[in-house]
PDB file of C-alpha atoms in Angstrom:
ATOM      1  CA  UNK A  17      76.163 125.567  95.705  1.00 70.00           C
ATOM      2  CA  UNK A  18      78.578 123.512  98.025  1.00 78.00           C
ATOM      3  CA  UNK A  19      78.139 122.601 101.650  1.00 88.00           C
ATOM      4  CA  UNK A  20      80.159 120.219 103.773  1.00 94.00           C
ATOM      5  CA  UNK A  21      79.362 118.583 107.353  1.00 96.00           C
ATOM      6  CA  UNK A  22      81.644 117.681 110.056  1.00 97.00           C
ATOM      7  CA  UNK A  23      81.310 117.652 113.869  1.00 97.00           C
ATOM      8  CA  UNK A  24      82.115 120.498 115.502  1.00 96.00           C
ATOM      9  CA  UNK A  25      84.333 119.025 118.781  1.00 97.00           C
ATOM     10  CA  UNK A  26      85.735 115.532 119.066  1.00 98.00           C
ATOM     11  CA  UNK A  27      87.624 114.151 122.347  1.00 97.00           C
ATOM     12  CA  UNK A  28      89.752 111.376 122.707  1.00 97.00           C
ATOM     13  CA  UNK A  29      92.963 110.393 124.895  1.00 97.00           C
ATOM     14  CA  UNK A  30      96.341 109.848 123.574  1.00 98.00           C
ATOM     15  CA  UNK A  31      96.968 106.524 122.247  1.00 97.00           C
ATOM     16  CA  UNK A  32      93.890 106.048 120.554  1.00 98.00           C
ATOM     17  CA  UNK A  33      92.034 105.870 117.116  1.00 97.00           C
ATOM     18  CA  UNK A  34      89.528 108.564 116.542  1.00 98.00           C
ATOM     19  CA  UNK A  35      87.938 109.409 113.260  1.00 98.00           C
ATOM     20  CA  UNK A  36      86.107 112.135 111.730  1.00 98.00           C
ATOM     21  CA  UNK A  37      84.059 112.363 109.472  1.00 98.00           C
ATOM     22  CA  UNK A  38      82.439 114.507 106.631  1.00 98.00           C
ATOM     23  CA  UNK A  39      79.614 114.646 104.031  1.00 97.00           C
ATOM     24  CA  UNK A  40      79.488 117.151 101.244  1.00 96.00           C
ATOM     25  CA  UNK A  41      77.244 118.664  98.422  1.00 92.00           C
ATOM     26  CA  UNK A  42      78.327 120.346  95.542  1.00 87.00           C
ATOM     27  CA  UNK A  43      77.607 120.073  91.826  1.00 82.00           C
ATOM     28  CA  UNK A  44      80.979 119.729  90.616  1.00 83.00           C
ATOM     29  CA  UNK A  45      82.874 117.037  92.494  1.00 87.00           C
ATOM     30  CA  UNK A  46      86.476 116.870  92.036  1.00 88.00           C
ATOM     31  CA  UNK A  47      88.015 115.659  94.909  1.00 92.00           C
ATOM     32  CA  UNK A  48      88.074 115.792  98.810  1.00 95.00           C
ATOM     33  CA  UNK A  49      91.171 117.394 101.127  1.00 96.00           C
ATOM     34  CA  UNK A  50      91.980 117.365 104.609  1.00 97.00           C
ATOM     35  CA  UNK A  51      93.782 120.071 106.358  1.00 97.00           C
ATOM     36  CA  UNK A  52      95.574 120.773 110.052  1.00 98.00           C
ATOM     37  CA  UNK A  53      94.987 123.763 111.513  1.00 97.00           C
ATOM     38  CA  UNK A  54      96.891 124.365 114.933  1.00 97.00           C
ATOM     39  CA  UNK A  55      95.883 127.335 117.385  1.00 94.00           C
ATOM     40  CA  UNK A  56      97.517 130.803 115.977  1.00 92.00           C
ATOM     41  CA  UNK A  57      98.991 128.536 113.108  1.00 95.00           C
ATOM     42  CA  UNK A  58      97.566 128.248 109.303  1.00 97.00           C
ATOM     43  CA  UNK A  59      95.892 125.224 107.585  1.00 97.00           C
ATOM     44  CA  UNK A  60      98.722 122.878 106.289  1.00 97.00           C
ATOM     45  CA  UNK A  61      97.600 120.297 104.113  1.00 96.00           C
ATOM     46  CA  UNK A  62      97.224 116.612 105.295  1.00 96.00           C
ATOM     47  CA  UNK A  63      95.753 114.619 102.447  1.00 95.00           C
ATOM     48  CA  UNK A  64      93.683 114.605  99.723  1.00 94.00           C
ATOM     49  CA  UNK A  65      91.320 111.650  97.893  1.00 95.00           C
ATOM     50  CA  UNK A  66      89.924 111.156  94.505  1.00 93.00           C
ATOM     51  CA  UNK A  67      89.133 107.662  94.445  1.00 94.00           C
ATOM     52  CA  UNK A  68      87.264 106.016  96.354  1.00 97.00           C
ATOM     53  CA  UNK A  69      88.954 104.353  99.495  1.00 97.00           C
ATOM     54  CA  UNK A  70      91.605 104.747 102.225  1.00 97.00           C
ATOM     55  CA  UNK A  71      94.879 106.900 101.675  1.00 94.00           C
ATOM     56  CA  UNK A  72      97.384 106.277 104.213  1.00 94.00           C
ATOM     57  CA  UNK A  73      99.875 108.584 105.282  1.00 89.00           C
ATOM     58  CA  UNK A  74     101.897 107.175 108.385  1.00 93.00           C
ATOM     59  CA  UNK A  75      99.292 107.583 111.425  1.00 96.00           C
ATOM     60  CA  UNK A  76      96.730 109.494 109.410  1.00 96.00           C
ATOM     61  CA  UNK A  77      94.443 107.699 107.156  1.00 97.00           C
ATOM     62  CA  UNK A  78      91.529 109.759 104.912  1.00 98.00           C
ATOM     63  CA  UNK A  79      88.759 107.610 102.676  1.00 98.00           C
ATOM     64  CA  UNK A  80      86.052 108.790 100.592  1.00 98.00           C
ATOM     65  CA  UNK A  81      83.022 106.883  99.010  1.00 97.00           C
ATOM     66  CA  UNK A  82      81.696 109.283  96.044  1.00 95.00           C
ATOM     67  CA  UNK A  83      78.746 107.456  96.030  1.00 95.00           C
ATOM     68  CA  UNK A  84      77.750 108.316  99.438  1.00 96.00           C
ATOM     69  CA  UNK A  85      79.556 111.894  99.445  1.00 96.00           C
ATOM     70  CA  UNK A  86      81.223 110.896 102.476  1.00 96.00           C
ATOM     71  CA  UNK A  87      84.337 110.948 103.486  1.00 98.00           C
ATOM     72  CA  UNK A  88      86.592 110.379 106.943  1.00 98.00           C
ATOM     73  CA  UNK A  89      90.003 111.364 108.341  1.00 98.00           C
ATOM     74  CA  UNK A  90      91.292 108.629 110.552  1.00 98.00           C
ATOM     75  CA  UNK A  91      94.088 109.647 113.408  1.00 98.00           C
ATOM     76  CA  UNK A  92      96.146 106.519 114.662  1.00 97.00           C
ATOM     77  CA  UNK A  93      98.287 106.314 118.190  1.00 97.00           C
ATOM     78  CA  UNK A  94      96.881 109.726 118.974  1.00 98.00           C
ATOM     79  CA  UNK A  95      99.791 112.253 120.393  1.00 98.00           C
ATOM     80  CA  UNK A  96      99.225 115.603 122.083  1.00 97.00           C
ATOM     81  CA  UNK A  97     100.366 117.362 119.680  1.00 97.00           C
ATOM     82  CA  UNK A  98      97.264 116.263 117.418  1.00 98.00           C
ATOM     83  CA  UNK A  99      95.031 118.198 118.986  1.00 98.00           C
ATOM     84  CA  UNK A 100      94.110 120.937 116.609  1.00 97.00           C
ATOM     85  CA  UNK A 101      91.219 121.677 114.381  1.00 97.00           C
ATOM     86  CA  UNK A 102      90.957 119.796 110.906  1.00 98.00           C
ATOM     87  CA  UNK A 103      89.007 120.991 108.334  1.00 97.00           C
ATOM     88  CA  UNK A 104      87.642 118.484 105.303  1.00 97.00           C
ATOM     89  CA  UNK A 105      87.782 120.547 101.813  1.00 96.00           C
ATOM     90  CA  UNK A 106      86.282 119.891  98.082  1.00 93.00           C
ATOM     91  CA  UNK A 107      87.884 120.690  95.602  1.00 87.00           C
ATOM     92  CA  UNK A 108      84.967 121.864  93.017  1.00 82.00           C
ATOM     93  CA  UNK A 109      85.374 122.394  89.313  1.00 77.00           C
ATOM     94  CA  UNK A 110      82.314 124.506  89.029  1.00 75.00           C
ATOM     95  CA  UNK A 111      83.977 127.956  88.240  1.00 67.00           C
ATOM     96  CA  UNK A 112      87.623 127.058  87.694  1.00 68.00           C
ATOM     97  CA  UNK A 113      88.898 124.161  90.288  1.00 73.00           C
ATOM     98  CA  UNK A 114      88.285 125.996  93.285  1.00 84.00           C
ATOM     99  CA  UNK A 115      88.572 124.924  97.337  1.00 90.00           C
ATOM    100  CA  UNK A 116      85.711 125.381  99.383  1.00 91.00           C
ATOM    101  CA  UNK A 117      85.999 124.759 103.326  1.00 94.00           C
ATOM    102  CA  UNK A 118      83.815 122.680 105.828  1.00 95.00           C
ATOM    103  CA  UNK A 119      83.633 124.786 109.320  1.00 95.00           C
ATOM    104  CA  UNK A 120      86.260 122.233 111.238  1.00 96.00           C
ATOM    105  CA  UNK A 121      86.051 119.816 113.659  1.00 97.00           C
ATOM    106  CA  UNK A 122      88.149 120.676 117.246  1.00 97.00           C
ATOM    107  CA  UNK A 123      89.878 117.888 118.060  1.00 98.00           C
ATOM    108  CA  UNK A 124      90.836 117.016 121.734  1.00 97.00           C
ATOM    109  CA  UNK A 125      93.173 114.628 122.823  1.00 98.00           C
ATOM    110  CA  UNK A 126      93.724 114.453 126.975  1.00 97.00           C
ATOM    111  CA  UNK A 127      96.119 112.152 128.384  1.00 94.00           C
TER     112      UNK A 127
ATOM    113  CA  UNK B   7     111.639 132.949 104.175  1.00 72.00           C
ATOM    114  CA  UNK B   8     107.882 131.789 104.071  1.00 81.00           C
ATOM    115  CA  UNK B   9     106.485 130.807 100.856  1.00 94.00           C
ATOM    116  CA  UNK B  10     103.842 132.784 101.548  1.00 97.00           C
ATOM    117  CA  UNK B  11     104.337 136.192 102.964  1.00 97.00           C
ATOM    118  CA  UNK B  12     101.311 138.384 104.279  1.00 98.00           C
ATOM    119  CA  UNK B  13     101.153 142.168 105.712  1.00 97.00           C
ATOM    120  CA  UNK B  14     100.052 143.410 108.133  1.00 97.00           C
ATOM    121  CA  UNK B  15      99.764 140.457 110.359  1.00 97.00           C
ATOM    122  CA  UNK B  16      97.446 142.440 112.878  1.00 97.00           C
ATOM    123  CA  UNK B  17      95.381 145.791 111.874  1.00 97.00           C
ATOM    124  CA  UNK B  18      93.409 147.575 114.187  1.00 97.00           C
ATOM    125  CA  UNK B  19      91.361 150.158 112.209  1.00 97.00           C
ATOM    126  CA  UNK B  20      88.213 152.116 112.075  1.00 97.00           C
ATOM    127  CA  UNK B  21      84.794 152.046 110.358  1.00 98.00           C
ATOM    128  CA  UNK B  22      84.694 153.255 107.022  1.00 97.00           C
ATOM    129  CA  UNK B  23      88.548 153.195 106.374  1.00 97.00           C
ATOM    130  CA  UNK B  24      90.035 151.573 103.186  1.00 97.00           C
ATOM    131  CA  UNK B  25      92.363 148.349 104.186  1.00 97.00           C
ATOM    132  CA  UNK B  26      94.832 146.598 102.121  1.00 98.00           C
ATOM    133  CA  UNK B  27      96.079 143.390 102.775  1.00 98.00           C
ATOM    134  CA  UNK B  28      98.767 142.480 100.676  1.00 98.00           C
ATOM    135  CA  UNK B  29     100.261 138.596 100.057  1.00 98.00           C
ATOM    136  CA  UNK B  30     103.684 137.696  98.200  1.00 97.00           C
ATOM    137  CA  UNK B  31     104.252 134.107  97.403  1.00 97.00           C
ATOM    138  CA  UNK B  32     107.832 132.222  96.430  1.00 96.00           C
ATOM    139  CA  UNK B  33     106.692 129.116  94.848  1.00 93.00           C
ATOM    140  CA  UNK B  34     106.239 130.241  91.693  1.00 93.00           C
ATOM    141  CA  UNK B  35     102.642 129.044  91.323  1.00 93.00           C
ATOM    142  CA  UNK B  36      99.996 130.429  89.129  1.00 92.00           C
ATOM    143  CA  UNK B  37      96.767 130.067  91.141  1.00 93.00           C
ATOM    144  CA  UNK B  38      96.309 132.384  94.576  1.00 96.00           C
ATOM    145  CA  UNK B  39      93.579 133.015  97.380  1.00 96.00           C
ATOM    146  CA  UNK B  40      91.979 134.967  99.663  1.00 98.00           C
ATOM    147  CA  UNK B  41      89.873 133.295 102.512  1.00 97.00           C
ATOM    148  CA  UNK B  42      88.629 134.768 105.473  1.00 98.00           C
ATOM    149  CA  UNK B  43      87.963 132.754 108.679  1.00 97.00           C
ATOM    150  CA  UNK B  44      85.826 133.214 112.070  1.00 94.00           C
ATOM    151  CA  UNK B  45      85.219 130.983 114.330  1.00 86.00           C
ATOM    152  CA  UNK B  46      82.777 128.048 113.736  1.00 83.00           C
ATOM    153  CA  UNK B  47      82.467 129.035 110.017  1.00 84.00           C
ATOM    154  CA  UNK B  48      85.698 127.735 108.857  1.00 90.00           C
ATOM    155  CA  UNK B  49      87.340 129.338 106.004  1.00 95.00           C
ATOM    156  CA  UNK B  50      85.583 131.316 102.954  1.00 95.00           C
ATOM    157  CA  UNK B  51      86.655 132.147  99.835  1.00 94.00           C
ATOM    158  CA  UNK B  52      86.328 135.404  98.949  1.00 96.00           C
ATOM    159  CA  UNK B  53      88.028 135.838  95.849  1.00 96.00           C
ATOM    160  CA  UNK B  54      90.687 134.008  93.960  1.00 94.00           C
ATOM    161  CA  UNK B  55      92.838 134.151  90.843  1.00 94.00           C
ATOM    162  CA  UNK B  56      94.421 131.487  88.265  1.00 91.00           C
ATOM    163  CA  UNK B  57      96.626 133.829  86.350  1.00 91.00           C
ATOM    164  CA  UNK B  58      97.820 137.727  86.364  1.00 91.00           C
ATOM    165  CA  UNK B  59      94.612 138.423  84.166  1.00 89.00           C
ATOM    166  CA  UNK B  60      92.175 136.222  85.854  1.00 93.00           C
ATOM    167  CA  UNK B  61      90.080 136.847  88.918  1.00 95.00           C
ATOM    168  CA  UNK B  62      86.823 135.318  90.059  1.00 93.00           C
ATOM    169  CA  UNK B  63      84.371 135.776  93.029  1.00 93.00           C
ATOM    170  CA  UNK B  64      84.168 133.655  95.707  1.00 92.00           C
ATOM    171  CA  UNK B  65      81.376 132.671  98.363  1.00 90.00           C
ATOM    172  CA  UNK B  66      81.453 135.661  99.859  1.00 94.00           C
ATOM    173  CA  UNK B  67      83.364 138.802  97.477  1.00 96.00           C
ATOM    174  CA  UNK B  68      80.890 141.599  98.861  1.00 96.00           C
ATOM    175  CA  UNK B  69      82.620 144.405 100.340  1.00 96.00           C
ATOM    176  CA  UNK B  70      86.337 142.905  99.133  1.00 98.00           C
ATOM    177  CA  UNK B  71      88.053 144.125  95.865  1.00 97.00           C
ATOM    178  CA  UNK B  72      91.440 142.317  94.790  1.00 98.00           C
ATOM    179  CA  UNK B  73      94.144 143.410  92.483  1.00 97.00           C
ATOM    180  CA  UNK B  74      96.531 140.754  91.255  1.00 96.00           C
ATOM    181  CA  UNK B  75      99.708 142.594  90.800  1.00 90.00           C
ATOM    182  CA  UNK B  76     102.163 140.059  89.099  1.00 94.00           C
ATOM    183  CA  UNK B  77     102.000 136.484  89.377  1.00 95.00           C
ATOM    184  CA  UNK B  78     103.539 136.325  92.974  1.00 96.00           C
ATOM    185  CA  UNK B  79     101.319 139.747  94.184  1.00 97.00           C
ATOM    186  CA  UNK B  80      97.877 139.166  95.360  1.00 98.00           C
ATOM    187  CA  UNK B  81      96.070 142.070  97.246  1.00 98.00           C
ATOM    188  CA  UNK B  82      93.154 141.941  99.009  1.00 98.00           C
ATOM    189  CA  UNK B  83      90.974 145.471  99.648  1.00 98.00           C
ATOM    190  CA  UNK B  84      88.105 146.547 101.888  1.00 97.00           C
ATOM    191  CA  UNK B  85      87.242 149.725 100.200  1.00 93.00           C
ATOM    192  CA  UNK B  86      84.601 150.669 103.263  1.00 96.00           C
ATOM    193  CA  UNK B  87      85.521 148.299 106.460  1.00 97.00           C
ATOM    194  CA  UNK B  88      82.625 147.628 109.032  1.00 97.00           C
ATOM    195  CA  UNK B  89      82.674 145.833 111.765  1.00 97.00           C
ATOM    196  CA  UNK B  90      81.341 142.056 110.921  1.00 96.00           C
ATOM    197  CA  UNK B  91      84.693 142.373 108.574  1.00 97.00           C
ATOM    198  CA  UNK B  92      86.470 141.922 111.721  1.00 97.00           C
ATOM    199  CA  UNK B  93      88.501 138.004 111.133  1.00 97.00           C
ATOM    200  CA  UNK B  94      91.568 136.690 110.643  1.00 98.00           C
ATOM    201  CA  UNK B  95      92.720 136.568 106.735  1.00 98.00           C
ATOM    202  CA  UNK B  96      94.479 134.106 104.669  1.00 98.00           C
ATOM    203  CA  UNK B  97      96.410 134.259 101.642  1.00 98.00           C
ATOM    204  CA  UNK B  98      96.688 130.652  99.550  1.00 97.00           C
ATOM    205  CA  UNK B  99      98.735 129.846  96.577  1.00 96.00           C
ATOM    206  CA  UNK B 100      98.321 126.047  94.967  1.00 93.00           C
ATOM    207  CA  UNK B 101     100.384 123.894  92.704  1.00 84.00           C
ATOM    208  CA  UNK B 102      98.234 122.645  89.620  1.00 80.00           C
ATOM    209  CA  UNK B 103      98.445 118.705  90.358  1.00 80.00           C
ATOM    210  CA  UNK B 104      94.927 116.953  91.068  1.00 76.00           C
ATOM    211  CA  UNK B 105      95.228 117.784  94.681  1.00 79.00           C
ATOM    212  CA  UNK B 106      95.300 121.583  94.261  1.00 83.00           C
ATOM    213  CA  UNK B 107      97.456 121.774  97.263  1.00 91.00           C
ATOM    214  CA  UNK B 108      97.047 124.892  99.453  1.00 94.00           C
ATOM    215  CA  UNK B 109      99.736 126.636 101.023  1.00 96.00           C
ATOM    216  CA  UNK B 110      98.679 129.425 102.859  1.00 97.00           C
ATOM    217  CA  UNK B 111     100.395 132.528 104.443  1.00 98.00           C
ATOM    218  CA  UNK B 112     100.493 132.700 108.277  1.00 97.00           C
ATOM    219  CA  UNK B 113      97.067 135.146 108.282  1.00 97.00           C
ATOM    220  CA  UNK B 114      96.327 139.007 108.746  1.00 98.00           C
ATOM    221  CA  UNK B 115      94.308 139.581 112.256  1.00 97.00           C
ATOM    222  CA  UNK B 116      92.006 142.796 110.593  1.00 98.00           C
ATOM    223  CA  UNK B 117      89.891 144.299 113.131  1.00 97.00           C
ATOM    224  CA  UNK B 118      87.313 147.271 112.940  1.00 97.00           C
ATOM    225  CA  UNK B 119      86.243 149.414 115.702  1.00 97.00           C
TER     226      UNK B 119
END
């Protein structure tokens, strides 16, 4: 089967660098995903890594070492606005290329 | 319009009703999803579908039924609804790159009494 790990709450205050980060199982590695989820709102996809190492897209960053089935999502110049919950995903080919979910990690960012 | 369009957006209902959720996607992509989420256990697949003649189980397909109506139709039905059924639901639809980008429908509150 697949099962991913990520902290449940992070806190941080505006400006800063915070990163989170997640380790997965599964048999059938394809890649790993990274997706926003605002309160009320749905998932919207951030970024996504198949390679190892960093992926920058302006503030946000995501790496992943496939030797160490780890991966992290890095937030830059943190706004208000980034607080949400973010949710680390693996796309598995066991079964068709399918997307299977970590439980999210609540991200708080105080002024 | 949304790309991807889900009704009802809340439900209220009672044990041992059938439910239909029903999910309508513009992007003209092949592969669609249902996921289910609850707090602290993120979101779960329950089933999912790569073409109009294709559909395959998920983590957690007990007590769900889908019927995959065209290639922009994806329904989702709880043939019995109990109570730990009671979650918000998402429709997905993805593109075929190497990503497998999700796009996901703004979610059907379901909740039985």
């Amino acid at each position: 089967g697949q099962s991913l790990e990520q902290p449940s709450e992070v806190t941080a205050v505006e400006g800063a660098i915070v990163q989170i980060n997640c380790t997965y199982q599964t048999s059938g590695f394809y890649g790993l995903s990274w997706y926003q989820q605002h309160d009320g709102g749905a998932p919207t996809f951030l970024s996504y890594n198949a390679l190892d190492g960093l992926e920058e897209t302006g503030r946000f960053s995501s790496f992943l070492s496939r030797s160490d089935s780890y991966g992290y999502l890095l937030l830059q110049e943190l706004q208000m606005k980034d607080s949400a919950s973010y949710f680390c995903a693996v796309r598995d080919n066991t079964g068709g290329f399918k997307t299977i979910f970590g439980a999210g990690t609540r991200l708080f960012v105080k002024a | 319009d949304a790309d991807v369009t889900q009704t009802p957006r809340n439900r209220i209902t009672k044990t041992g009703k059938r439910i239909m959720l029903e999910c309508s996607q513009t992007k003209g992509h092949d592969r669609m999803y249902w996921y289910r989420q609850d707090p602290g256990l993120g979101l779960r697949l329950i089933y999912y579908s790569f073409d109009v003649k294709d559909i395959n189980k998920g983590e957690i397909s007990d007590g769900y039924s889908v019927s995959r109506q065209a290639q922009a139709k994806f329904s989702l039905s709880l043939e019995s609804a109990i109570p730990n059924q009671t979650a918000l639901y998402f429709c997905a639809t993805s593109d075929q790159s190497g990503a497998n980008v999700l796009t996901f429908g703004a979610g059907s509150r379901l909740t039985v009494l």
